[in-house]
Amino acid sequence: MGLAQMLRVLRGRALLFTTIVLVVVTGVALISLISPKKYVAELALVVDLQGNDPMKETALAPSLVPTHLATQTEIIRSRNVAMKVIDKMDLTNQPEVIAAFQDSGADTDLQSWLVANLLRAVDAKTSRNSNIIRISYGSSDPTEAANMANAFADAYIQTSLELRVDPARRQVTWYEEQVAQLRDALVAAQTKLSKYQADHGVLGVDAARMDVENARLQEISNQLVAVQAQMFDANSRNQQISSSDQLDSLPDLMKNPTIQNLKAELARAESKLAEVSERYGVNHPQYIASNAEVASLKSKLNVEIGVTRGSLVQSAAIARRQVGEVQKALEEQKDRIIALKRQQDELAVLSRDVESARTAYDAALQQANQTKLESRVDRTNVAILNQATPPLLPDSPKVLLNLVVGLFAGIALAIGLILTLEVCNRRLRSAEDLADFTDLPVLAELPQLPPTARRHGRREVRRALKLQPNVAPAN
């Protein structure tokens, strides 16, 4: 069936078409008029995302803003917020609410029934590229709708504050315990450090004292080198006197004036003895006197050489004793430096323990104070932009919209019904229809009569011919 044929069918059944459309539109109008009116009150909230929190100065990342706002809308439609609205509005004690609950026949308790009804009536949505959240509540009473929307906003702000503050309040106790433990650890470390300083007589890690002790060690080392040189010299001189046969060439004897004088006197006495021995015999008194003088000088010389040798031996012994004493002093100084170094190391470890304990205590105390302040915060980043007011016009039913929808629905229904009737009972409405049904050429077509003549002729034809049930006259 082509479009022209469809138009001819609709024109032929214009009365039925009009009737169907009028019936549908009238029905929609009656249903819209008798349907209960629903008023929707709307409230606007502003969520500040610029980081003006007194405890946290970081702003929310732009990529997280949609997620944050979506989370806030879910919080508004949460059971926790609905429970606060019930408590705020005291709905469980209102007789009409109790009666409605009893009439509903619900198999749950009153509070759960109220939560379900409130969450069905409330809605929260955000605008694109905006930090505004709109809370709407629908009710048959405009005043109730406004009051409930405002109650949901207050409950949401309270819940938002609790979600921010409650974790901090729970952490305060834990932080206080940690601070107490860290304080005890700091006191113990400080006490241990003080006791060590008192026991060892040190006040702190003194680098100057270590420098002084190192300088003293160097000085003792230099003294040791000096006395060792003296000892080696004394031993060498003593060994030369003890083992040498040429005493005249020894430096110590050559430098001794007494020995040199004795040697000179001995040389003169020996010379005199030689002269006397040439003149006189061994029994001559002069020979005996000269011989005795030589023997006396040799004895004195030997005594003096022995004294010199003893002095060198004593000097070597003294040098060896000094070397031992200096070596002992050097070892004691080394031990003193090692002990001082050990004390400084232990003192440094104890001092680091104290500083570490103090750092941990200060950090925990700072975090505890911050958490304590966060637990006392009484503000959120949510503010009410526009309070909900009782709406003047109902949100539903929308009569005009329903009429427009009903009109299009009636037109569609009428077209569908008429086309269905036409398919079930086809009529000849034009030459094209006749050609389609009979497959015969149309030789002539009478002009269409005026509407009045056409209606009169149709009545006359029906009255005269008594048409058959399966044959329909052409329109």
CSV table of C-alpha atoms in Angstrom, one decimal:
chain,number,residue,atom,x,y,z
A,1,MET,CA,0.0,0.0,0.0
A,2,GLY,CA,1.5,3.3,-1.1
A,3,LEU,CA,1.4,6.6,0.6
A,4,ALA,CA,-1.3,8.0,-1.7
A,5,GLN,CA,-3.5,4.9,-0.9
A,6,MET,CA,-2.9,5.4,2.8
A,7,LEU,CA,-4.0,9.0,2.6
A,8,ARG,CA,-7.1,8.0,0.8
A,9,VAL,CA,-7.9,5.4,3.4
A,10,LEU,CA,-7.4,7.9,6.2
A,11,ARG,CA,-9.6,10.4,4.4
A,12,GLY,CA,-12.2,7.8,3.8
A,13,ARG,CA,-12.3,6.9,7.6
A,14,ALA,CA,-11.8,10.5,8.9
A,15,LEU,CA,-14.6,10.1,11.3
A,16,LEU,CA,-13.0,7.0,12.9
A,17,PHE,CA,-9.6,8.7,12.9
A,18,THR,CA,-10.9,11.8,14.7
A,19,THR,CA,-12.9,9.7,17.2
A,20,ILE,CA,-9.8,7.6,18.2
A,21,VAL,CA,-7.6,10.6,18.5
A,22,LEU,CA,-10.2,12.5,20.6
A,23,VAL,CA,-10.8,9.4,22.8
A,24,VAL,CA,-7.0,9.0,23.5
A,25,VAL,CA,-6.4,12.7,24.2
A,26,THR,CA,-9.5,12.9,26.4
A,27,GLY,CA,-8.4,9.8,28.3
A,28,VAL,CA,-4.9,11.2,28.8
A,29,ALA,CA,-6.4,14.5,30.0
A,30,LEU,CA,-8.7,12.8,32.4
A,31,ILE,CA,-5.9,10.6,33.8
A,32,SER,CA,-3.6,13.7,34.2
A,33,LEU,CA,-6.4,15.6,36.0
A,34,ILE,CA,-7.3,12.8,38.4
A,35,SER,CA,-3.7,11.7,39.1
A,36,PRO,CA,-2.3,12.8,42.5
A,37,LYS,CA,-0.1,15.9,42.2
A,38,LYS,CA,3.5,15.6,43.1
A,39,TYR,CA,5.5,18.6,44.2
A,40,VAL,CA,9.3,18.6,44.0
A,41,ALA,CA,11.4,20.9,46.1
A,42,GLU,CA,15.0,21.5,45.1
A,43,LEU,CA,18.0,22.7,47.2
A,44,ALA,CA,21.5,23.7,45.9
A,45,LEU,CA,24.7,22.9,47.7
A,46,VAL,CA,28.2,24.2,46.8
A,47,VAL,CA,31.2,21.9,47.4
A,48,ASP,CA,34.4,23.9,47.8
A,49,LEU,CA,37.3,22.0,46.2
A,50,GLN,CA,40.0,24.7,46.4
A,51,GLY,CA,41.7,23.3,49.5
A,52,ASN,CA,40.6,25.8,52.2
A,53,ASP,CA,40.7,23.2,54.9
A,54,PRO,CA,42.6,24.7,57.9
A,55,MET,CA,44.3,21.3,58.4
A,56,LYS,CA,45.0,20.3,54.8
A,57,GLU,CA,46.0,23.0,52.3
A,58,THR,CA,46.1,20.7,49.2
A,59,ALA,CA,43.4,21.2,46.6
A,60,LEU,CA,41.7,18.2,45.0
A,61,ALA,CA,43.1,17.2,41.6
A,62,PRO,CA,40.9,18.2,38.7
A,63,SER,CA,40.7,14.6,37.4
A,64,LEU,CA,39.2,13.5,40.8
A,65,VAL,CA,36.5,16.2,41.0
A,66,PRO,CA,33.8,14.1,39.1
A,67,THR,CA,34.5,11.1,41.3
A,68,HIS,CA,34.4,13.2,44.4
A,69,LEU,CA,31.1,14.8,43.5
A,70,ALA,CA,29.6,11.4,42.5
A,71,THR,CA,30.7,10.1,45.9
A,72,GLN,CA,28.9,13.0,47.6
A,73,THR,CA,25.7,12.3,45.7
A,74,GLU,CA,25.9,8.6,46.9
A,75,ILE,CA,26.4,9.8,50.4
A,76,ILE,CA,23.2,12.0,50.2
A,77,ARG,CA,21.2,8.9,49.1
A,78,SER,CA,22.7,6.7,51.8
A,79,ARG,CA,20.9,5.0,54.6
A,80,ASN,CA,23.0,6.9,57.2
A,81,VAL,CA,21.7,10.3,55.9
A,82,ALA,CA,18.1,8.9,55.7
A,83,MET,CA,18.4,7.8,59.4
A,84,LYS,CA,19.5,11.3,60.4
A,85,VAL,CA,16.5,12.8,58.5
A,86,ILE,CA,14.2,10.4,60.3
A,87,ASP,CA,15.6,11.5,63.7
A,88,LYS,CA,15.6,15.2,62.8
A,89,MET,CA,12.0,15.2,61.6
A,90,ASP,CA,10.9,12.7,64.3
A,91,LEU,CA,9.0,10.7,61.7
A,92,THR,CA,8.7,7.6,63.8
A,93,ASN,CA,6.5,9.4,66.2
A,94,GLN,CA,4.1,11.0,63.7
A,95,PRO,CA,0.6,9.3,63.7
A,96,GLU,CA,0.1,9.7,60.0
A,97,VAL,CA,3.4,8.0,59.3
A,98,ILE,CA,2.6,5.1,61.6
A,99,ALA,CA,-0.8,4.7,60.0
A,100,ALA,CA,0.6,4.7,56.5
A,101,PHE,CA,3.1,2.1,57.6
A,102,GLN,CA,0.4,-0.1,59.0
A,103,ASP,CA,-1.7,0.3,55.9
A,104,SER,CA,1.2,-0.7,53.7
A,105,GLY,CA,1.4,-4.1,55.2
A,106,ALA,CA,5.2,-4.1,54.9
A,107,ASP,CA,7.1,-7.0,56.5
A,108,THR,CA,9.9,-4.8,57.8
A,109,ASP,CA,10.1,-2.5,60.8
A,110,LEU,CA,8.9,1.1,60.7
A,111,GLN,CA,12.4,2.6,60.4
A,112,SER,CA,13.5,0.5,57.5
A,113,TRP,CA,10.2,1.3,55.7
A,114,LEU,CA,10.8,5.0,56.2
A,115,VAL,CA,14.4,4.7,54.9
A,116,ALA,CA,13.2,3.0,51.8
A,117,ASN,CA,10.4,5.5,51.1
A,118,LEU,CA,12.7,8.5,51.8
A,119,LEU,CA,15.4,7.2,49.4
A,120,ARG,CA,12.8,6.6,46.7
A,121,ALA,CA,11.6,10.2,47.0
A,122,VAL,CA,15.0,11.9,47.2
A,123,ASP,CA,17.4,12.5,44.4
A,124,ALA,CA,20.8,14.1,44.1
A,125,LYS,CA,22.6,15.1,40.9
A,126,THR,CA,25.5,17.3,39.8
A,127,SER,CA,25.8,19.6,36.8
A,128,ARG,CA,28.6,19.2,34.3
A,129,ASN,CA,31.6,21.4,34.9
A,130,SER,CA,30.1,22.6,38.2
A,131,ASN,CA,30.7,22.1,41.9
A,132,ILE,CA,27.0,22.4,42.7
A,133,ILE,CA,25.0,19.5,44.0
A,134,ARG,CA,21.2,19.7,43.7
A,135,ILE,CA,19.0,17.8,46.2
A,136,SER,CA,15.4,17.3,45.2
A,137,TYR,CA,12.6,15.7,47.2
A,138,GLY,CA,9.1,14.8,45.8
A,139,SER,CA,5.9,14.8,47.9
A,140,SER,CA,2.2,15.4,47.5
A,141,ASP,CA,2.6,18.3,50.0
A,142,PRO,CA,4.8,21.2,48.8
A,143,THR,CA,5.7,22.3,52.3
A,144,GLU,CA,6.7,18.7,53.2
A,145,ALA,CA,8.8,18.5,50.1
A,146,ALA,CA,10.7,21.6,51.0
A,147,ASN,CA,11.2,20.6,54.6
A,148,MET,CA,12.4,17.2,53.7
A,149,ALA,CA,14.9,18.6,51.1
A,150,ASN,CA,16.3,20.9,53.7
A,151,ALA,CA,16.5,18.1,56.2
A,152,PHE,CA,18.4,16.0,53.8
A,153,ALA,CA,20.9,18.8,53.2
A,154,ASP,CA,21.4,19.3,56.9
A,155,ALA,CA,21.8,15.5,57.5
A,156,TYR,CA,24.3,15.3,54.6
A,157,ILE,CA,26.4,18.2,56.0
A,158,GLN,CA,26.4,16.5,59.4
A,159,THR,CA,27.3,13.2,57.9
A,160,SER,CA,30.1,14.8,55.9
A,161,LEU,CA,31.5,16.4,59.0
A,162,GLU,CA,31.3,13.0,60.9
A,163,LEU,CA,33.1,11.3,58.0
A,164,ARG,CA,35.9,13.9,58.3
A,165,VAL,CA,36.1,14.1,62.1
A,166,ASP,CA,35.3,10.5,63.3
A,167,PRO,CA,38.5,8.9,61.9
A,168,ALA,CA,40.6,11.6,63.6
A,169,ARG,CA,38.8,11.1,66.9
A,170,ARG,CA,39.5,7.4,66.7
A,171,GLN,CA,43.1,8.1,66.0
A,172,VAL,CA,43.6,10.5,68.9
A,173,THR,CA,43.6,7.7,71.5
A,174,TRP,CA,46.1,5.7,69.5
A,175,TYR,CA,48.4,8.7,69.0
A,176,GLU,CA,48.3,9.5,72.7
A,177,GLU,CA,49.4,6.0,73.6
A,178,GLN,CA,52.3,6.2,71.1
A,179,VAL,CA,53.3,9.6,72.4
A,180,ALA,CA,53.4,8.3,76.0
A,181,GLN,CA,55.6,5.3,74.9
A,182,LEU,CA,57.9,7.6,72.9
A,183,ARG,CA,58.2,10.0,75.8
A,184,ASP,CA,59.2,7.1,78.1
A,185,ALA,CA,61.8,6.0,75.5
A,186,LEU,CA,63.2,9.5,75.3
A,187,VAL,CA,63.4,9.8,79.1
A,188,ALA,CA,65.2,6.4,79.3
A,189,ALA,CA,67.7,7.3,76.6
A,190,GLN,CA,68.4,10.7,78.2
A,191,THR,CA,68.8,9.0,81.6
A,192,LYS,CA,71.2,6.4,80.2
A,193,LEU,CA,73.3,9.2,78.5
A,194,SER,CA,73.4,11.2,81.8
A,195,LYS,CA,74.5,8.2,83.8
A,196,TYR,CA,77.2,7.4,81.3
A,197,GLN,CA,78.5,11.0,81.5
A,198,ALA,CA,78.5,10.9,85.3
A,199,ASP,CA,80.3,7.5,85.5
A,200,HIS,CA,83.0,8.5,83.0
A,201,GLY,CA,83.3,12.2,83.8
A,202,VAL,CA,82.6,13.3,80.3
A,203,LEU,CA,80.3,16.1,79.2
A,204,GLY,CA,80.1,15.5,75.5
A,205,VAL,CA,81.9,14.6,72.4
A,206,ASP,CA,84.9,17.0,72.7
A,207,ALA,CA,87.1,17.1,69.5
A,208,ALA,CA,89.5,19.6,71.2
A,209,ARG,CA,90.3,17.1,74.0
A,210,MET,CA,91.0,14.4,71.4
A,211,ASP,CA,93.4,16.8,69.6
A,212,VAL,CA,95.3,17.5,72.8
A,213,GLU,CA,95.7,13.9,73.6
A,214,ASN,CA,96.9,13.2,70.1
A,215,ALA,CA,99.4,16.0,70.4
A,216,ARG,CA,100.6,14.6,73.7
A,217,LEU,CA,101.0,11.2,72.1
A,218,GLN,CA,103.1,12.7,69.3
A,219,GLU,CA,105.3,14.5,71.9
A,220,ILE,CA,105.9,11.3,73.8
A,221,SER,CA,106.7,9.5,70.5
A,222,ASN,CA,109.3,12.2,69.8
A,223,GLN,CA,110.7,11.8,73.3
A,224,LEU,CA,110.9,8.1,72.8
A,225,VAL,CA,112.9,8.6,69.6
A,226,ALA,CA,115.3,10.9,71.4
A,227,VAL,CA,115.9,8.6,74.4
A,228,GLN,CA,116.2,5.6,72.1
A,229,ALA,CA,118.9,7.5,70.2
A,230,GLN,CA,120.7,8.3,73.5
A,231,MET,CA,120.4,4.7,74.6
A,232,PHE,CA,121.8,3.5,71.3
A,233,ASP,CA,124.7,6.0,71.6
A,234,ALA,CA,125.5,5.0,75.2
A,235,ASN,CA,125.4,1.3,74.4
A,236,SER,CA,127.7,1.9,71.5
A,237,ARG,CA,130.2,3.9,73.5
A,238,ASN,CA,130.1,1.3,76.3
A,239,GLN,CA,130.6,-1.5,73.9
A,240,GLN,CA,133.6,0.3,72.3
A,241,ILE,CA,135.3,0.8,75.7
A,242,SER,CA,134.6,-2.8,76.7
A,243,SER,CA,135.8,-4.4,73.5
A,244,SER,CA,138.4,-2.1,72.0
A,245,ASP,CA,142.2,-2.6,72.6
A,246,GLN,CA,143.1,0.9,71.4
A,247,LEU,CA,141.8,3.0,74.2
A,248,ASP,CA,143.7,6.0,73.0
A,249,SER,CA,141.6,6.2,69.9
A,250,LEU,CA,138.3,6.2,71.7
A,251,PRO,CA,136.4,9.5,71.7
A,252,ASP,CA,135.3,9.3,75.3
A,253,LEU,CA,138.9,8.8,76.5
A,254,MET,CA,140.3,11.3,74.2
A,255,LYS,CA,137.9,13.9,75.5
A,256,ASN,CA,138.6,13.2,79.1
A,257,PRO,CA,141.2,15.8,80.3
A,258,THR,CA,142.2,13.8,83.4
A,259,ILE,CA,143.0,10.7,81.4
A,260,GLN,CA,145.0,12.9,78.9
A,261,ASN,CA,147.0,14.5,81.7
A,262,LEU,CA,147.7,11.1,83.2
A,263,LYS,CA,148.7,9.8,79.8
A,264,ALA,CA,151.1,12.7,79.5
A,265,GLU,CA,152.6,12.3,83.0
A,266,LEU,CA,152.9,8.5,82.3
A,267,ALA,CA,154.7,9.2,79.1
A,268,ARG,CA,157.2,11.5,80.9
A,269,ALA,CA,157.6,9.0,83.8
A,270,GLU,CA,158.3,6.2,81.3
A,271,SER,CA,160.8,8.4,79.5
A,272,LYS,CA,162.5,9.2,82.8
A,273,LEU,CA,162.5,5.6,83.8
A,274,ALA,CA,164.2,4.7,80.5
A,275,GLU,CA,166.9,7.2,81.1
A,276,VAL,CA,167.4,6.0,84.7
A,277,SER,CA,167.5,2.4,83.6
A,278,GLU,CA,170.3,3.3,81.3
A,279,ARG,CA,172.4,4.8,84.1
A,280,TYR,CA,171.5,2.7,87.0
A,281,GLY,CA,170.5,-0.8,87.9
A,282,VAL,CA,167.1,-2.0,89.0
A,283,ASN,CA,168.2,-1.8,92.6
A,284,HIS,CA,169.2,1.8,92.4
A,285,PRO,CA,166.9,4.1,94.4
A,286,GLN,CA,166.3,6.4,91.5
A,287,TYR,CA,165.3,3.5,89.3
A,288,ILE,CA,163.0,2.2,92.0
A,289,ALA,CA,161.5,5.6,92.4
A,290,SER,CA,161.0,6.1,88.7
A,291,ASN,CA,159.5,2.6,88.4
A,292,ALA,CA,157.2,3.2,91.3
A,293,GLU,CA,156.1,6.6,89.7
A,294,VAL,CA,155.3,4.8,86.4
A,295,ALA,CA,153.4,2.1,88.2
A,296,SER,CA,151.4,4.7,90.2
A,297,LEU,CA,150.5,6.7,87.1
A,298,LYS,CA,149.4,3.5,85.3
A,299,SER,CA,147.3,2.6,88.3
A,300,LYS,CA,145.7,6.0,88.3
A,301,LEU,CA,145.1,5.8,84.5
A,302,ASN,CA,143.5,2.5,84.8
A,303,VAL,CA,141.3,3.7,87.7
A,304,GLU,CA,140.3,6.7,85.6
A,305,ILE,CA,139.5,4.6,82.6
A,306,GLY,CA,137.4,2.3,84.8
A,307,VAL,CA,135.6,5.3,86.2
A,308,THR,CA,134.9,6.5,82.6
A,309,ARG,CA,133.8,3.0,81.6
A,310,GLY,CA,131.5,2.8,84.7
A,311,SER,CA,130.1,6.2,83.8
A,312,LEU,CA,129.3,5.0,80.3
A,313,VAL,CA,127.7,1.8,81.6
A,314,GLN,CA,125.6,3.9,84.0
A,315,SER,CA,124.6,6.3,81.2
A,316,ALA,CA,123.6,3.3,79.1
A,317,ALA,CA,121.5,1.9,81.9
A,318,ILE,CA,119.9,5.2,82.6
A,319,ALA,CA,119.2,5.6,78.9
A,320,ARG,CA,117.6,2.1,78.8
A,321,ARG,CA,115.5,3.0,81.8
A,322,GLN,CA,114.4,6.2,80.2
A,323,VAL,CA,113.5,4.4,77.1
A,324,GLY,CA,111.3,1.9,79.1
A,325,GLU,CA,109.7,4.8,81.0
A,326,VAL,CA,108.9,6.7,77.8
A,327,GLN,CA,107.6,3.5,76.1
A,328,LYS,CA,105.4,2.9,79.1
A,329,ALA,CA,104.2,6.5,78.9
A,330,LEU,CA,103.6,6.0,75.2
A,331,GLU,CA,101.5,2.9,75.8
A,332,GLU,CA,99.6,4.6,78.6
A,333,GLN,CA,98.9,7.5,76.3
A,334,LYS,CA,97.7,5.2,73.5
A,335,ASP,CA,95.5,3.4,76.0
A,336,ARG,CA,94.2,6.8,77.2
A,337,ILE,CA,93.4,7.8,73.6
A,338,ILE,CA,91.8,4.5,72.8
A,339,ALA,CA,89.7,4.8,76.0
A,340,LEU,CA,88.8,8.4,75.1
A,341,LYS,CA,87.8,7.3,71.6
A,342,ARG,CA,85.7,4.5,73.0
A,343,GLN,CA,84.0,6.9,75.4
A,344,GLN,CA,83.3,9.3,72.6
A,345,ASP,CA,81.9,6.5,70.4
A,346,GLU,CA,79.7,5.3,73.2
A,347,LEU,CA,78.7,8.8,74.0
A,348,ALA,CA,78.0,9.5,70.3
A,349,VAL,CA,75.8,6.4,70.2
A,350,LEU,CA,73.9,7.4,73.3
A,351,SER,CA,73.5,10.9,72.0
A,352,ARG,CA,72.2,9.6,68.7
A,353,ASP,CA,69.8,7.4,70.6
A,354,VAL,CA,68.6,10.5,72.5
A,355,GLU,CA,68.2,12.5,69.3
A,356,SER,CA,66.4,9.6,67.5
A,357,ALA,CA,64.0,9.2,70.4
A,358,ARG,CA,63.5,13.0,70.5
A,359,THR,CA,62.8,13.1,66.7
A,360,ALA,CA,60.3,10.3,66.9
A,361,TYR,CA,58.7,11.9,69.9
A,362,ASP,CA,58.4,15.3,68.3
A,363,ALA,CA,57.0,13.8,65.1
A,364,ALA,CA,54.4,11.7,67.0
A,365,LEU,CA,53.5,14.7,69.2
A,366,GLN,CA,53.1,16.9,66.1
A,367,GLN,CA,50.9,14.4,64.4
A,368,ALA,CA,48.9,13.8,67.6
A,369,ASN,CA,48.3,17.5,67.9
A,370,GLN,CA,47.3,17.8,64.3
A,371,THR,CA,44.9,14.8,64.7
A,372,LYS,CA,43.5,16.3,67.8
A,373,LEU,CA,42.8,19.6,66.0
A,374,GLU,CA,41.2,17.6,63.1
A,375,SER,CA,39.0,15.9,65.6
A,376,ARG,CA,37.7,19.3,66.8
A,377,VAL,CA,37.0,20.7,63.3
A,378,ASP,CA,33.4,21.9,63.1
A,379,ARG,CA,33.2,22.9,59.5
A,380,THR,CA,33.0,21.2,56.1
A,381,ASN,CA,33.7,22.3,52.5
A,382,VAL,CA,29.9,22.1,51.8
A,383,ALA,CA,27.7,25.1,52.0
A,384,ILE,CA,24.0,25.6,51.2
A,385,LEU,CA,23.6,27.9,48.2
A,386,ASN,CA,19.8,28.0,48.0
A,387,GLN,CA,17.4,26.7,50.6
A,388,ALA,CA,14.5,24.6,49.4
A,389,THR,CA,11.2,26.5,49.3
A,390,PRO,CA,7.6,25.0,48.8
A,391,PRO,CA,7.1,24.8,45.0
A,392,LEU,CA,4.1,26.7,43.6
A,393,LEU,CA,3.4,24.3,40.7
A,394,PRO,CA,3.4,20.5,40.8
A,395,ASP,CA,6.1,18.7,39.1
A,396,SER,CA,3.7,16.0,37.9
A,397,PRO,CA,1.4,15.3,36.2
A,398,LYS,CA,2.5,17.6,33.4
A,399,VAL,CA,-0.9,18.1,31.7
A,400,LEU,CA,0.4,19.9,28.6
A,401,LEU,CA,3.2,17.4,28.0
A,402,ASN,CA,0.8,14.5,28.6
A,403,LEU,CA,-1.7,16.0,26.1
A,404,VAL,CA,1.0,16.4,23.4
A,405,VAL,CA,2.1,12.8,24.0
A,406,GLY,CA,-1.5,11.6,24.0
A,407,LEU,CA,-2.1,13.4,20.8
A,408,PHE,CA,0.8,11.7,19.0
A,409,ALA,CA,-0.1,8.4,20.6
A,410,GLY,CA,-3.8,8.8,19.5
A,411,ILE,CA,-2.7,9.7,16.0
A,412,ALA,CA,-0.4,6.6,15.8
A,413,LEU,CA,-3.1,4.4,17.3
A,414,ALA,CA,-5.7,5.7,14.9
A,415,ILE,CA,-3.5,5.2,11.9
A,416,GLY,CA,-2.6,1.7,13.0
A,417,LEU,CA,-6.2,0.7,13.7
A,418,ILE,CA,-7.5,2.2,10.4
A,419,LEU,CA,-4.8,0.5,8.3
A,420,THR,CA,-5.6,-2.8,10.1
A,421,LEU,CA,-9.3,-2.5,9.3
A,422,GLU,CA,-8.5,-1.6,5.7
A,423,VAL,CA,-6.3,-4.6,5.3
A,424,CYS,CA,-9.0,-6.9,6.7
A,425,ASN,CA,-11.8,-5.2,4.6
A,426,ARG,CA,-10.5,-3.6,1.4
A,427,ARG,CA,-12.6,-1.0,-0.4
A,428,LEU,CA,-12.3,0.5,-3.9
A,429,ARG,CA,-11.5,4.1,-3.5
A,430,SER,CA,-9.9,5.0,-6.8
A,431,ALA,CA,-9.1,3.8,-10.3
A,432,GLU,CA,-5.8,2.5,-9.2
A,433,ASP,CA,-7.5,0.3,-6.6
A,434,LEU,CA,-9.8,-1.1,-9.3
A,435,ALA,CA,-6.9,-1.8,-11.6
A,436,ASP,CA,-5.1,-3.5,-8.8
A,437,PHE,CA,-8.0,-5.8,-7.9
A,438,THR,CA,-9.3,-6.7,-11.4
A,439,ASP,CA,-6.2,-6.4,-13.6
A,440,LEU,CA,-8.4,-4.7,-16.2
A,441,PRO,CA,-7.8,-1.4,-17.8
A,442,VAL,CA,-9.9,1.5,-16.8
A,443,LEU,CA,-11.7,2.9,-19.8
A,444,ALA,CA,-13.3,6.0,-18.2
A,445,GLU,CA,-13.7,7.6,-14.8
A,446,LEU,CA,-16.6,9.8,-13.8
A,447,PRO,CA,-15.9,13.0,-12.2
A,448,GLN,CA,-16.3,13.2,-8.4
A,449,LEU,CA,-19.6,14.6,-7.3
A,450,PRO,CA,-19.9,17.4,-4.8
A,451,PRO,CA,-20.0,16.1,-1.1
A,452,THR,CA,-23.8,16.8,-0.8
A,453,ALA,CA,-24.7,15.1,-4.1
A,454,ARG,CA,-22.4,12.2,-3.2
A,455,ARG,CA,-24.0,11.6,0.1
A,456,HIS,CA,-27.5,11.8,-1.4
A,457,GLY,CA,-26.6,9.4,-4.2
A,458,ARG,CA,-25.1,7.0,-1.8
A,459,ARG,CA,-28.3,6.8,0.2
A,460,GLU,CA,-30.4,6.3,-2.9
A,461,VAL,CA,-28.1,3.6,-4.2
A,462,ARG,CA,-28.2,1.7,-0.9
A,463,ARG,CA,-32.0,2.0,-0.7
A,464,ALA,CA,-32.6,0.8,-4.2
A,465,LEU,CA,-30.0,-1.9,-4.8
A,466,LYS,CA,-29.9,-3.5,-1.3
A,467,LEU,CA,-26.2,-4.1,-1.6
A,468,GLN,CA,-24.6,-7.5,-0.8
A,469,PRO,CA,-22.8,-7.9,2.6
A,470,ASN,CA,-19.4,-8.5,0.9
A,471,VAL,CA,-19.6,-5.6,-1.5
A,472,ALA,CA,-19.0,-2.1,-0.4
A,473,PRO,CA,-19.8,1.0,-2.4
A,474,ALA,CA,-17.1,3.3,-3.6
A,475,ASN,CA,-16.6,6.4,-1.6
